[in-house]
JSON list of C-alpha atoms in Angstrom, two decimals:
[
{"chain": "A", "resi": 1, "resn": "TRP", "atom": "CA", "xyz": [1.81, 40.49, -24.72]},
{"chain": "A", "resi": 2, "resn": "LEU", "atom": "CA", "xyz": [-1.31, 41.92, -26.38]},
{"chain": "A", "resi": 3, "resn": "PHE", "atom": "CA", "xyz": [-1.65, 44.20, -29.03]},
{"chain": "A", "resi": 4, "resn": "LEU", "atom": "CA", "xyz": [-4.29, 47.05, -28.62]},
{"chain": "A", "resi": 5, "resn": "ARG", "atom": "CA", "xyz": [-5.16, 49.62, -31.35]},
{"chain": "A", "resi": 6, "resn": "THR", "atom": "CA", "xyz": [-4.92, 53.50, -29.85]},
{"chain": "A", "resi": 7, "resn": "GLN", "atom": "CA", "xyz": [-5.93, 56.13, -32.65]},
{"chain": "A", "resi": 8, "resn": "GLY", "atom": "CA", "xyz": [-5.42, 53.99, -35.34]},
{"chain": "A", "resi": 9, "resn": "GLU", "atom": "CA", "xyz": [-1.85, 52.68, -34.34]},
{"chain": "A", "resi": 10, "resn": "PRO", "atom": "CA", "xyz": [-1.14, 48.91, -32.39]},
{"chain": "A", "resi": 11, "resn": "VAL", "atom": "CA", "xyz": [0.65, 49.45, -29.30]},
{"chain": "A", "resi": 12, "resn": "ALA", "atom": "CA", "xyz": [2.35, 46.21, -27.63]},
{"chain": "A", "resi": 13, "resn": "VAL", "atom": "CA", "xyz": [1.23, 45.85, -24.14]},
{"chain": "A", "resi": 14, "resn": "ALA", "atom": "CA", "xyz": [2.15, 43.37, -21.56]},
{"chain": "A", "resi": 15, "resn": "ALA", "atom": "CA", "xyz": [-0.42, 41.29, -20.14]},
{"chain": "A", "resi": 16, "resn": "ALA", "atom": "CA", "xyz": [-0.83, 39.17, -17.23]},
{"chain": "A", "resi": 17, "resn": "SER", "atom": "CA", "xyz": [-0.04, 35.59, -18.21]},
{"chain": "A", "resi": 18, "resn": "ALA", "atom": "CA", "xyz": [-2.56, 33.04, -16.41]},
{"chain": "A", "resi": 19, "resn": "PRO", "atom": "CA", "xyz": [-1.25, 30.65, -14.18]},
{"chain": "A", "resi": 20, "resn": "ALA", "atom": "CA", "xyz": [-0.05, 27.02, -16.00]},
{"chain": "A", "resi": 21, "resn": "ALA", "atom": "CA", "xyz": [-2.88, 24.25, -15.50]},
{"chain": "A", "resi": 22, "resn": "GLU", "atom": "CA", "xyz": [-1.35, 21.91, -12.94]},
{"chain": "A", "resi": 23, "resn": "ALA", "atom": "CA", "xyz": [-1.35, 18.45, -14.50]},
{"chain": "A", "resi": 24, "resn": "PRO", "atom": "CA", "xyz": [-3.45, 16.23, -12.49]},
{"chain": "A", "resi": 25, "resn": "PRO", "atom": "CA", "xyz": [-2.06, 13.45, -11.07]},
{"chain": "A", "resi": 26, "resn": "GLU", "atom": "CA", "xyz": [-2.02, 10.09, -13.04]},
{"chain": "A", "resi": 27, "resn": "GLU", "atom": "CA", "xyz": [-4.72, 7.60, -11.63]},
{"chain": "A", "resi": 28, "resn": "ARG", "atom": "CA", "xyz": [-3.15, 4.49, -10.13]},
{"chain": "A", "resi": 29, "resn": "SER", "atom": "CA", "xyz": [-4.93, 1.37, -11.01]},
{"chain": "A", "resi": 30, "resn": "ILE", "atom": "CA", "xyz": [-3.81, -1.98, -10.94]},
{"chain": "A", "resi": 31, "resn": "ALA", "atom": "CA", "xyz": [-4.80, -5.29, -11.72]},
{"chain": "A", "resi": 32, "resn": "VAL", "atom": "CA", "xyz": [-4.36, -8.84, -9.53]},
{"chain": "A", "resi": 33, "resn": "LEU", "atom": "CA", "xyz": [-3.92, -11.48, -12.02]},
{"chain": "A", "resi": 34, "resn": "PRO", "atom": "CA", "xyz": [-4.73, -14.91, -10.62]},
{"chain": "A", "resi": 35, "resn": "PHE", "atom": "CA", "xyz": [-1.93, -16.61, -8.52]},
{"chain": "A", "resi": 36, "resn": "ARG", "atom": "CA", "xyz": [-0.18, -19.77, -10.04]},
{"chain": "A", "resi": 37, "resn": "ASN", "atom": "CA", "xyz": [-0.70, -22.63, -8.31]},
{"chain": "A", "resi": 38, "resn": "ILE", "atom": "CA", "xyz": [2.50, -24.63, -8.14]},
{"chain": "A", "resi": 39, "resn": "SER", "atom": "CA", "xyz": [1.78, -26.75, -5.27]},
{"chain": "A", "resi": 40, "resn": "SER", "atom": "CA", "xyz": [2.16, -30.71, -6.26]},
{"chain": "A", "resi": 41, "resn": "ASP", "atom": "CA", "xyz": [-1.49, -31.10, -6.01]},
{"chain": "A", "resi": 42, "resn": "PRO", "atom": "CA", "xyz": [-3.38, -29.55, -8.43]},
{"chain": "A", "resi": 43, "resn": "GLU", "atom": "CA", "xyz": [-6.52, -29.73, -6.53]},
{"chain": "A", "resi": 44, "resn": "GLN", "atom": "CA", "xyz": [-4.80, -26.51, -4.49]},
{"chain": "A", "resi": 45, "resn": "GLU", "atom": "CA", "xyz": [-5.83, -24.73, -7.61]},
{"chain": "A", "resi": 46, "resn": "TYR", "atom": "CA", "xyz": [-8.57, -23.21, -5.35]},
{"chain": "A", "resi": 47, "resn": "PHE", "atom": "CA", "xyz": [-6.38, -22.23, -2.84]},
{"chain": "A", "resi": 48, "resn": "SER", "atom": "CA", "xyz": [-4.09, -20.28, -5.39]},
{"chain": "A", "resi": 49, "resn": "ASP", "atom": "CA", "xyz": [-7.07, -18.44, -6.84]},
{"chain": "A", "resi": 50, "resn": "GLY", "atom": "CA", "xyz": [-9.19, -17.67, -3.43]},
{"chain": "A", "resi": 51, "resn": "LEU", "atom": "CA", "xyz": [-5.73, -15.67, -2.21]},
{"chain": "A", "resi": 52, "resn": "SER", "atom": "CA", "xyz": [-5.97, -13.76, -5.68]},
{"chain": "A", "resi": 53, "resn": "GLU", "atom": "CA", "xyz": [-9.62, -13.14, -5.01]},
{"chain": "A", "resi": 54, "resn": "GLU", "atom": "CA", "xyz": [-8.52, -12.14, -1.23]},
{"chain": "A", "resi": 55, "resn": "LEU", "atom": "CA", "xyz": [-5.61, -9.97, -2.54]},
{"chain": "A", "resi": 56, "resn": "LEU", "atom": "CA", "xyz": [-7.80, -7.86, -4.97]},
{"chain": "A", "resi": 57, "resn": "ASN", "atom": "CA", "xyz": [-10.90, -7.41, -2.12]},
{"chain": "A", "resi": 58, "resn": "GLU", "atom": "CA", "xyz": [-7.89, -6.38, 0.14]},
{"chain": "A", "resi": 59, "resn": "LEU", "atom": "CA", "xyz": [-6.59, -3.54, -2.53]},
{"chain": "A", "resi": 60, "resn": "THR", "atom": "CA", "xyz": [-10.78, -2.26, -3.26]},
{"chain": "A", "resi": 61, "resn": "ARG", "atom": "CA", "xyz": [-9.87, -0.61, 0.48]},
{"chain": "A", "resi": 62, "resn": "VAL", "atom": "CA", "xyz": [-7.42, 1.23, -0.65]},
{"chain": "A", "resi": 63, "resn": "PRO", "atom": "CA", "xyz": [-9.37, 4.72, -1.84]},
{"chain": "A", "resi": 64, "resn": "GLN", "atom": "CA", "xyz": [-7.32, 6.44, -4.46]},
{"chain": "A", "resi": 65, "resn": "LEU", "atom": "CA", "xyz": [-6.54, 3.06, -6.32]},
{"chain": "A", "resi": 66, "resn": "ARG", "atom": "CA", "xyz": [-8.71, 1.78, -9.23]},
{"chain": "A", "resi": 67, "resn": "VAL", "atom": "CA", "xyz": [-9.01, -2.05, -8.82]},
{"chain": "A", "resi": 68, "resn": "ILE", "atom": "CA", "xyz": [-9.94, -4.26, -11.98]},
{"chain": "A", "resi": 69, "resn": "GLY", "atom": "CA", "xyz": [-12.54, -6.91, -11.32]},
{"chain": "A", "resi": 70, "resn": "ARG", "atom": "CA", "xyz": [-12.16, -10.46, -11.03]},
{"chain": "A", "resi": 71, "resn": "THR", "atom": "CA", "xyz": [-13.52, -11.26, -14.10]},
{"chain": "A", "resi": 72, "resn": "SER", "atom": "CA", "xyz": [-11.33, -9.41, -16.45]},
{"chain": "A", "resi": 73, "resn": "SER", "atom": "CA", "xyz": [-8.37, -10.30, -14.14]},
{"chain": "A", "resi": 74, "resn": "PHE", "atom": "CA", "xyz": [-8.63, -14.00, -14.37]},
{"chain": "A", "resi": 75, "resn": "ALA", "atom": "CA", "xyz": [-9.34, -13.92, -18.40]},
{"chain": "A", "resi": 76, "resn": "PHE", "atom": "CA", "xyz": [-5.79, -13.98, -18.35]},
{"chain": "A", "resi": 77, "resn": "LYS", "atom": "CA", "xyz": [-5.77, -17.56, -15.88]},
{"chain": "A", "resi": 78, "resn": "GLY", "atom": "CA", "xyz": [-3.58, -19.60, -17.20]},
{"chain": "A", "resi": 79, "resn": "LYS", "atom": "CA", "xyz": [-2.41, -17.42, -20.56]},
{"chain": "A", "resi": 80, "resn": "ASP", "atom": "CA", "xyz": [1.50, -16.49, -20.67]},
{"chain": "A", "resi": 81, "resn": "GLU", "atom": "CA", "xyz": [0.52, -12.84, -21.96]},
{"chain": "A", "resi": 82, "resn": "ASP", "atom": "CA", "xyz": [3.15, -10.26, -22.67]},
{"chain": "A", "resi": 83, "resn": "LEU", "atom": "CA", "xyz": [2.55, -7.90, -19.27]},
{"chain": "A", "resi": 84, "resn": "ARG", "atom": "CA", "xyz": [2.79, -4.97, -21.29]},
{"chain": "A", "resi": 85, "resn": "THR", "atom": "CA", "xyz": [-0.08, -6.28, -23.77]},
{"chain": "A", "resi": 86, "resn": "VAL", "atom": "CA", "xyz": [-2.49, -7.26, -20.05]},
{"chain": "A", "resi": 87, "resn": "GLY", "atom": "CA", "xyz": [-1.63, -3.55, -18.93]},
{"chain": "A", "resi": 88, "resn": "GLU", "atom": "CA", "xyz": [-2.94, -2.22, -22.01]},
{"chain": "A", "resi": 89, "resn": "ALA", "atom": "CA", "xyz": [-6.38, -4.77, -22.25]},
{"chain": "A", "resi": 90, "resn": "LEU", "atom": "CA", "xyz": [-7.26, -3.95, -18.76]},
{"chain": "A", "resi": 91, "resn": "GLY", "atom": "CA", "xyz": [-5.72, -0.29, -18.94]},
{"chain": "A", "resi": 92, "resn": "VAL", "atom": "CA", "xyz": [-4.08, -0.33, -15.41]},
{"chain": "A", "resi": 93, "resn": "ASN", "atom": "CA", "xyz": [-0.56, 1.08, -14.94]},
{"chain": "A", "resi": 94, "resn": "HIS", "atom": "CA", "xyz": [0.35, -1.52, -12.61]},
{"chain": "A", "resi": 95, "resn": "ILE", "atom": "CA", "xyz": [-0.11, -5.74, -11.96]},
{"chain": "A", "resi": 96, "resn": "LEU", "atom": "CA", "xyz": [0.19, -7.62, -8.99]},
{"chain": "A", "resi": 97, "resn": "GLN", "atom": "CA", "xyz": [1.34, -11.50, -9.65]},
{"chain": "A", "resi": 98, "resn": "GLY", "atom": "CA", "xyz": [2.84, -14.48, -7.99]},
{"chain": "A", "resi": 99, "resn": "SER", "atom": "CA", "xyz": [2.85, -18.16, -7.38]},
{"chain": "A", "resi": 100, "resn": "VAL", "atom": "CA", "xyz": [1.72, -19.97, -4.76]},
{"chain": "A", "resi": 101, "resn": "ARG", "atom": "CA", "xyz": [3.00, -23.27, -3.01]},
{"chain": "A", "resi": 102, "resn": "LYS", "atom": "CA", "xyz": [0.85, -24.99, -0.76]},
{"chain": "A", "resi": 103, "resn": "ALA", "atom": "CA", "xyz": [2.44, -28.57, 1.42]},
{"chain": "A", "resi": 104, "resn": "GLY", "atom": "CA", "xyz": [1.19, -29.72, 4.91]},
{"chain": "A", "resi": 105, "resn": "ASP", "atom": "CA", "xyz": [1.05, -26.96, 7.44]},
{"chain": "A", "resi": 106, "resn": "ARG", "atom": "CA", "xyz": [3.05, -25.03, 5.23]},
{"chain": "A", "resi": 107, "resn": "VAL", "atom": "CA", "xyz": [2.47, -22.29, 2.43]},
{"chain": "A", "resi": 108, "resn": "ARG", "atom": "CA", "xyz": [5.15, -20.27, 0.13]},
{"chain": "A", "resi": 109, "resn": "ILE", "atom": "CA", "xyz": [3.71, -17.22, -1.74]},
{"chain": "A", "resi": 110, "resn": "SER", "atom": "CA", "xyz": [5.69, -15.13, -4.41]},
{"chain": "A", "resi": 111, "resn": "ALA", "atom": "CA", "xyz": [4.24, -11.75, -5.43]},
{"chain": "A", "resi": 112, "resn": "GLN", "atom": "CA", "xyz": [5.63, -9.23, -7.57]},
{"chain": "A", "resi": 113, "resn": "LEU", "atom": "CA", "xyz": [4.40, -5.80, -8.33]},
{"chain": "A", "resi": 114, "resn": "ILE", "atom": "CA", "xyz": [5.14, -4.51, -12.38]},
{"chain": "A", "resi": 115, "resn": "ASN", "atom": "CA", "xyz": [4.96, -1.94, -14.30]},
{"chain": "A", "resi": 116, "resn": "PRO", "atom": "CA", "xyz": [3.25, -3.33, -17.46]},
{"chain": "A", "resi": 117, "resn": "ALA", "atom": "CA", "xyz": [4.55, -0.10, -19.16]},
{"chain": "A", "resi": 118, "resn": "ASP", "atom": "CA", "xyz": [8.31, -1.45, -19.59]},
{"chain": "A", "resi": 119, "resn": "GLY", "atom": "CA", "xyz": [7.84, -4.97, -17.39]},
{"chain": "A", "resi": 120, "resn": "SER", "atom": "CA", "xyz": [10.21, -3.43, -14.57]},
{"chain": "A", "resi": 121, "resn": "GLN", "atom": "CA", "xyz": [9.42, -4.61, -11.47]},
{"chain": "A", "resi": 122, "resn": "ILE", "atom": "CA", "xyz": [8.38, -2.37, -8.73]},
{"chain": "A", "resi": 123, "resn": "TRP", "atom": "CA", "xyz": [8.71, -4.74, -5.88]},
{"chain": "A", "resi": 124, "resn": "SER", "atom": "CA", "xyz": [8.48, -8.53, -4.70]},
{"chain": "A", "resi": 125, "resn": "ASP", "atom": "CA", "xyz": [9.00, -10.71, -1.75]},
{"chain": "A", "resi": 126, "resn": "VAL", "atom": "CA", "xyz": [8.31, -14.23, -0.63]},
{"chain": "A", "resi": 127, "resn": "TYR", "atom": "CA", "xyz": [6.59, -15.32, 2.10]},
{"chain": "A", "resi": 128, "resn": "GLU", "atom": "CA", "xyz": [7.09, -18.87, 3.65]},
{"chain": "A", "resi": 129, "resn": "ARG", "atom": "CA", "xyz": [5.63, -19.20, 6.73]},
{"chain": "A", "resi": 130, "resn": "LYS", "atom": "CA", "xyz": [2.32, -21.94, 8.69]},
{"chain": "A", "resi": 131, "resn": "LEU", "atom": "CA", "xyz": [-0.90, -21.61, 6.93]},
{"chain": "A", "resi": 132, "resn": "GLU", "atom": "CA", "xyz": [-2.48, -20.25, 9.75]},
{"chain": "A", "resi": 133, "resn": "ASP", "atom": "CA", "xyz": [-0.31, -16.90, 8.96]},
{"chain": "A", "resi": 134, "resn": "ILE", "atom": "CA", "xyz": [-2.53, -16.89, 5.50]},
{"chain": "A", "resi": 135, "resn": "PHE", "atom": "CA", "xyz": [-3.88, -13.69, 6.20]},
{"chain": "A", "resi": 136, "resn": "ALA", "atom": "CA", "xyz": [-0.96, -11.92, 8.04]},
{"chain": "A", "resi": 137, "resn": "ILE", "atom": "CA", "xyz": [0.13, -12.68, 4.72]},
{"chain": "A", "resi": 138, "resn": "GLN", "atom": "CA", "xyz": [-2.31, -11.26, 2.57]},
{"chain": "A", "resi": 139, "resn": "GLU", "atom": "CA", "xyz": [-2.49, -7.80, 4.32]},
{"chain": "A", "resi": 140, "resn": "GLU", "atom": "CA", "xyz": [1.10, -7.18, 4.43]},
{"chain": "A", "resi": 141, "resn": "ILE", "atom": "CA", "xyz": [1.09, -8.08, 0.46]},
{"chain": "A", "resi": 142, "resn": "ALA", "atom": "CA", "xyz": [-2.04, -5.56, 0.21]},
{"chain": "A", "resi": 143, "resn": "ARG", "atom": "CA", "xyz": [-0.11, -2.93, 2.73]},
{"chain": "A", "resi": 144, "resn": "THR", "atom": "CA", "xyz": [3.72, -3.25, 1.03]},
{"chain": "A", "resi": 145, "resn": "VAL", "atom": "CA", "xyz": [1.26, -2.66, -2.01]},
{"chain": "A", "resi": 146, "resn": "ALA", "atom": "CA", "xyz": [-0.28, -0.06, -1.59]},
{"chain": "A", "resi": 147, "resn": "GLN", "atom": "CA", "xyz": [2.65, 1.95, 0.22]},
{"chain": "A", "resi": 148, "resn": "ALA", "atom": "CA", "xyz": [5.18, 1.00, -3.11]},
{"chain": "A", "resi": 149, "resn": "LEU", "atom": "CA", "xyz": [1.95, 3.42, -4.97]},
{"chain": "A", "resi": 150, "resn": "ARG", "atom": "CA", "xyz": [2.22, 5.90, -2.05]},
{"chain": "A", "resi": 151, "resn": "LEU", "atom": "CA", "xyz": [-1.25, 5.06, -1.25]},
{"chain": "A", "resi": 152, "resn": "THR", "atom": "CA", "xyz": [-2.93, 4.41, 2.28]},
{"chain": "A", "resi": 153, "resn": "LEU", "atom": "CA", "xyz": [-4.68, 0.91, 3.07]},
{"chain": "A", "resi": 154, "resn": "ALA", "atom": "CA", "xyz": [-7.99, 1.65, 4.66]},
{"chain": "A", "resi": 155, "resn": "THR", "atom": "CA", "xyz": [-8.72, -0.46, 7.78]},
{"chain": "A", "resi": 156, "resn": "GLY", "atom": "CA", "xyz": [-12.37, -1.78, 9.18]},
{"chain": "A", "resi": 157, "resn": "ALA", "atom": "CA", "xyz": [-13.63, -4.28, 6.94]},
{"chain": "A", "resi": 158, "resn": "VAL", "atom": "CA", "xyz": [-16.49, -6.22, 7.55]},
{"chain": "A", "resi": 159, "resn": "GLY", "atom": "CA", "xyz": [-16.71, -10.04, 7.39]},
{"chain": "A", "resi": 160, "resn": "GLY", "atom": "CA", "xyz": [-13.35, -11.66, 7.22]},
{"chain": "A", "resi": 161, "resn": "THR", "atom": "CA", "xyz": [-12.30, -14.80, 9.35]},
{"chain": "A", "resi": 162, "resn": "ARG", "atom": "CA", "xyz": [-9.01, -15.65, 11.91]},
{"chain": "A", "resi": 163, "resn": "ASN", "atom": "CA", "xyz": [-9.90, -19.70, 11.74]},
{"chain": "A", "resi": 164, "resn": "PHE", "atom": "CA", "xyz": [-7.84, -20.83, 8.91]},
{"chain": "A", "resi": 165, "resn": "ALA", "atom": "CA", "xyz": [-10.06, -24.25, 8.90]},
{"chain": "A", "resi": 166, "resn": "ALA", "atom": "CA", "xyz": [-13.04, -21.93, 8.02]},
{"chain": "A", "resi": 167, "resn": "TYR", "atom": "CA", "xyz": [-11.51, -20.02, 5.03]},
{"chain": "A", "resi": 168, "resn": "ASP", "atom": "CA", "xyz": [-9.72, -22.99, 3.50]},
{"chain": "A", "resi": 169, "resn": "GLU", "atom": "CA", "xyz": [-13.57, -24.61, 3.34]},
{"chain": "A", "resi": 170, "resn": "PHE", "atom": "CA", "xyz": [-15.02, -20.95, 2.32]},
{"chain": "A", "resi": 171, "resn": "LEU", "atom": "CA", "xyz": [-12.20, -20.73, -0.27]},
{"chain": "A", "resi": 172, "resn": "ALA", "atom": "CA", "xyz": [-13.11, -24.42, -1.88]},
{"chain": "A", "resi": 173, "resn": "GLY", "atom": "CA", "xyz": [-16.98, -23.88, -1.61]},
{"chain": "A", "resi": 174, "resn": "ARG", "atom": "CA", "xyz": [-16.26, -20.28, -3.14]},
{"chain": "A", "resi": 175, "resn": "ALA", "atom": "CA", "xyz": [-14.14, -22.03, -5.95]},
{"chain": "A", "resi": 176, "resn": "ALA", "atom": "CA", "xyz": [-16.59, -24.65, -6.94]},
{"chain": "A", "resi": 177, "resn": "LEU", "atom": "CA", "xyz": [-20.09, -22.28, -6.60]},
{"chain": "A", "resi": 178, "resn": "ASN", "atom": "CA", "xyz": [-17.96, -20.46, -9.81]},
{"chain": "A", "resi": 179, "resn": "SER", "atom": "CA", "xyz": [-17.45, -23.79, -11.23]},
{"chain": "A", "resi": 180, "resn": "ASN", "atom": "CA", "xyz": [-19.37, -26.21, -13.80]},
{"chain": "A", "resi": 181, "resn": "PHE", "atom": "CA", "xyz": [-23.18, -26.68, -12.39]},
{"chain": "A", "resi": 182, "resn": "VAL", "atom": "CA", "xyz": [-21.74, -30.23, -11.32]},
{"chain": "A", "resi": 183, "resn": "ALA", "atom": "CA", "xyz": [-19.24, -29.28, -8.89]},
{"chain": "A", "resi": 184, "resn": "ARG", "atom": "CA", "xyz": [-21.37, -26.55, -7.44]},
{"chain": "A", "resi": 185, "resn": "THR", "atom": "CA", "xyz": [-23.42, -29.01, -5.52]},
{"chain": "A", "resi": 186, "resn": "GLU", "atom": "CA", "xyz": [-20.38, -29.04, -3.09]},
{"chain": "A", "resi": 187, "resn": "ALA", "atom": "CA", "xyz": [-20.39, -25.56, -2.57]},
{"chain": "A", "resi": 188, "resn": "VAL", "atom": "CA", "xyz": [-23.32, -25.46, -0.06]},
{"chain": "A", "resi": 189, "resn": "SER", "atom": "CA", "xyz": [-21.92, -28.20, 1.85]},
{"chain": "A", "resi": 190, "resn": "ARG", "atom": "CA", "xyz": [-18.03, -26.58, 1.51]},
{"chain": "A", "resi": 191, "resn": "LEU", "atom": "CA", "xyz": [-19.80, -23.03, 2.53]},
{"chain": "A", "resi": 192, "resn": "GLY", "atom": "CA", "xyz": [-21.45, -24.85, 5.30]},
{"chain": "A", "resi": 193, "resn": "LYS", "atom": "CA", "xyz": [-18.97, -26.27, 6.99]},
{"chain": "A", "resi": 194, "resn": "ALA", "atom": "CA", "xyz": [-17.10, -22.42, 6.93]},
{"chain": "A", "resi": 195, "resn": "VAL", "atom": "CA", "xyz": [-19.89, -20.92, 8.83]},
{"chain": "A", "resi": 196, "resn": "ALA", "atom": "CA", "xyz": [-19.84, -23.77, 11.67]},
{"chain": "A", "resi": 197, "resn": "LEU", "atom": "CA", "xyz": [-16.38, -23.10, 12.00]},
{"chain": "A", "resi": 198, "resn": "ASP", "atom": "CA", "xyz": [-16.54, -19.64, 12.48]},
{"chain": "A", "resi": 199, "resn": "PRO", "atom": "CA", "xyz": [-20.26, -18.48, 12.50]},
{"chain": "A", "resi": 200, "resn": "GLU", "atom": "CA", "xyz": [-18.86, -14.41, 13.09]},
{"chain": "A", "resi": 201, "resn": "PHE", "atom": "CA", "xyz": [-17.98, -14.92, 8.93]},
{"chain": "A", "resi": 202, "resn": "VAL", "atom": "CA", "xyz": [-19.84, -13.10, 7.06]},
{"chain": "A", "resi": 203, "resn": "THR", "atom": "CA", "xyz": [-18.11, -13.21, 4.06]},
{"chain": "A", "resi": 204, "resn": "ALA", "atom": "CA", "xyz": [-19.09, -16.89, 4.14]},
{"chain": "A", "resi": 205, "resn": "TRP", "atom": "CA", "xyz": [-22.83, -16.24, 4.99]},
{"chain": "A", "resi": 206, "resn": "LEU", "atom": "CA", "xyz": [-22.71, -14.45, 2.13]},
{"chain": "A", "resi": 207, "resn": "TRP", "atom": "CA", "xyz": [-21.80, -16.77, -0.30]},
{"chain": "A", "resi": 208, "resn": "LEU", "atom": "CA", "xyz": [-23.63, -19.62, 1.38]},
{"chain": "A", "resi": 209, "resn": "ILE", "atom": "CA", "xyz": [-26.60, -17.02, 0.73]},
{"chain": "A", "resi": 210, "resn": "ASP", "atom": "CA", "xyz": [-25.74, -17.36, -3.02]},
{"chain": "A", "resi": 211, "resn": "ALA", "atom": "CA", "xyz": [-25.33, -20.69, -3.40]},
{"chain": "A", "resi": 212, "resn": "TYR", "atom": "CA", "xyz": [-28.93, -21.68, -1.94]},
{"chain": "A", "resi": 213, "resn": "VAL", "atom": "CA", "xyz": [-29.71, -19.81, -5.15]},
{"chain": "A", "resi": 214, "resn": "ARG", "atom": "CA", "xyz": [-27.87, -21.22, -7.35]},
{"chain": "A", "resi": 215, "resn": "THR", "atom": "CA", "xyz": [-27.56, -24.52, -6.17]},
{"chain": "A", "resi": 216, "resn": "GLY", "atom": "CA", "xyz": [-31.50, -24.61, -6.75]},
{"chain": "A", "resi": 217, "resn": "VAL", "atom": "CA", "xyz": [-31.71, -24.96, -2.49]},
{"chain": "A", "resi": 218, "resn": "VAL", "atom": "CA", "xyz": [-34.19, -22.16, -2.50]},
{"chain": "A", "resi": 219, "resn": "GLY", "atom": "CA", "xyz": [-35.52, -22.44, -5.98]},
{"chain": "A", "resi": 220, "resn": "SER", "atom": "CA", "xyz": [-36.67, -26.07, -4.87]},
{"chain": "A", "resi": 221, "resn": "GLY", "atom": "CA", "xyz": [-39.81, -24.52, -3.50]},
{"chain": "A", "resi": 222, "resn": "THR", "atom": "CA", "xyz": [-39.62, -26.60, 0.02]},
{"chain": "A", "resi": 223, "resn": "PRO", "atom": "CA", "xyz": [-40.45, -24.49, 3.25]},
{"chain": "A", "resi": 224, "resn": "GLU", "atom": "CA", "xyz": [-36.79, -26.16, 4.49]},
{"chain": "A", "resi": 225, "resn": "GLY", "atom": "CA", "xyz": [-35.02, -24.28, 1.74]},
{"chain": "A", "resi": 226, "resn": "VAL", "atom": "CA", "xyz": [-36.56, -20.82, 2.28]},
{"chain": "A", "resi": 227, "resn": "ARG", "atom": "CA", "xyz": [-36.01, -21.79, 5.89]},
{"chain": "A", "resi": 228, "resn": "LEU", "atom": "CA", "xyz": [-32.29, -21.94, 5.43]},
{"chain": "A", "resi": 229, "resn": "GLN", "atom": "CA", "xyz": [-31.91, -18.97, 3.37]},
{"chain": "A", "resi": 230, "resn": "ASP", "atom": "CA", "xyz": [-34.02, -16.66, 5.73]},
{"chain": "A", "resi": 231, "resn": "GLU", "atom": "CA", "xyz": [-31.52, -18.25, 8.79]},
{"chain": "A", "resi": 232, "resn": "ALA", "atom": "CA", "xyz": [-28.50, -17.23, 6.90]},
{"chain": "A", "resi": 233, "resn": "ILE", "atom": "CA", "xyz": [-29.89, -13.52, 5.61]},
{"chain": "A", "resi": 234, "resn": "ASP", "atom": "CA", "xyz": [-30.72, -12.66, 9.10]},
{"chain": "A", "resi": 235, "resn": "LYS", "atom": "CA", "xyz": [-27.29, -14.20, 10.68]},
{"chain": "A", "resi": 236, "resn": "VAL", "atom": "CA", "xyz": [-25.61, -11.56, 8.20]},
{"chain": "A", "resi": 237, "resn": "VAL", "atom": "CA", "xyz": [-27.83, -8.63, 9.36]},
{"chain": "A", "resi": 238, "resn": "SER", "atom": "CA", "xyz": [-27.47, -9.55, 13.03]},
{"chain": "A", "resi": 239, "resn": "LEU", "atom": "CA", "xyz": [-23.96, -9.67, 12.70]},
{"chain": "A", "resi": 240, "resn": "ALA", "atom": "CA", "xyz": [-23.23, -6.60, 10.42]},
{"chain": "A", "resi": 241, "resn": "PRO", "atom": "CA", "xyz": [-26.36, -4.52, 10.54]},
{"chain": "A", "resi": 242, "resn": "LYS", "atom": "CA", "xyz": [-26.35, -1.04, 9.09]},
{"chain": "A", "resi": 243, "resn": "THR", "atom": "CA", "xyz": [-23.33, -2.39, 6.44]},
{"chain": "A", "resi": 244, "resn": "PRO", "atom": "CA", "xyz": [-23.41, -2.90, 2.90]},
{"chain": "A", "resi": 245, "resn": "GLU", "atom": "CA", "xyz": [-22.94, -6.38, 3.52]},
{"chain": "A", "resi": 246, "resn": "ALA", "atom": "CA", "xyz": [-26.25, -6.76, 5.55]},
{"chain": "A", "resi": 247, "resn": "SER", "atom": "CA", "xyz": [-27.92, -4.34, 2.53]},
{"chain": "A", "resi": 248, "resn": "PHE", "atom": "CA", "xyz": [-26.84, -7.12, 0.10]},
{"chain": "A", "resi": 249, "resn": "ALA", "atom": "CA", "xyz": [-28.47, -10.20, 2.30]},
{"chain": "A", "resi": 250, "resn": "LEU", "atom": "CA", "xyz": [-31.12, -8.43, 2.67]},
{"chain": "A", "resi": 251, "resn": "SER", "atom": "CA", "xyz": [-31.48, -7.96, -1.11]},
{"chain": "A", "resi": 252, "resn": "TYR", "atom": "CA", "xyz": [-31.82, -11.77, -1.52]}
]
């Protein structure tokens, strides 16, 4: 109601009420915590870490989902923090966590999607299959998470592989490159094996280019080092022309 003054007397008149502003939907956000390695071999840590990173990469393909980066998520690796504390620290309303057991040619992956606000479990599942099925498992987990959040997983990702041996070498090489300086010397060898096993594995080529720089292969000043990097850059551009991957390779 509005009160208008007419000839000195206030008169009440009905005013059209403005429509209430609709509250924007809550932003969906998620952090992928490092999956725990529960294999008998502690050296398999690179595999569980790699799976976590690949799941994170899969979820970045969900356009409506904000995904916390690796550095922030992996800051909680090995820490037994309350998930409500983790959710507040990372500013997310969903957390994906799990464990990996790798034995022989089999892998057992447990995954849970948690609401950190109250610690409730939204979804969980266990996958026990052959190692060669790891790619299908990753895609299935990412798709299930997207469905649980009522979002759609985009298709058409560039640069993956279906060769498990190449994938395993890639994970080991990436882990070595992200490790201490001594371990980095192994990165070029492992990533080189990955692209030898699958010459169309664009992501492995990108990491190999980076490994050439970070391990000093190119910085050594030898023509051979420069040639190796140039060949890798040309390979990425030929495999994925006019893509962000090609632009990233050319940035070197």
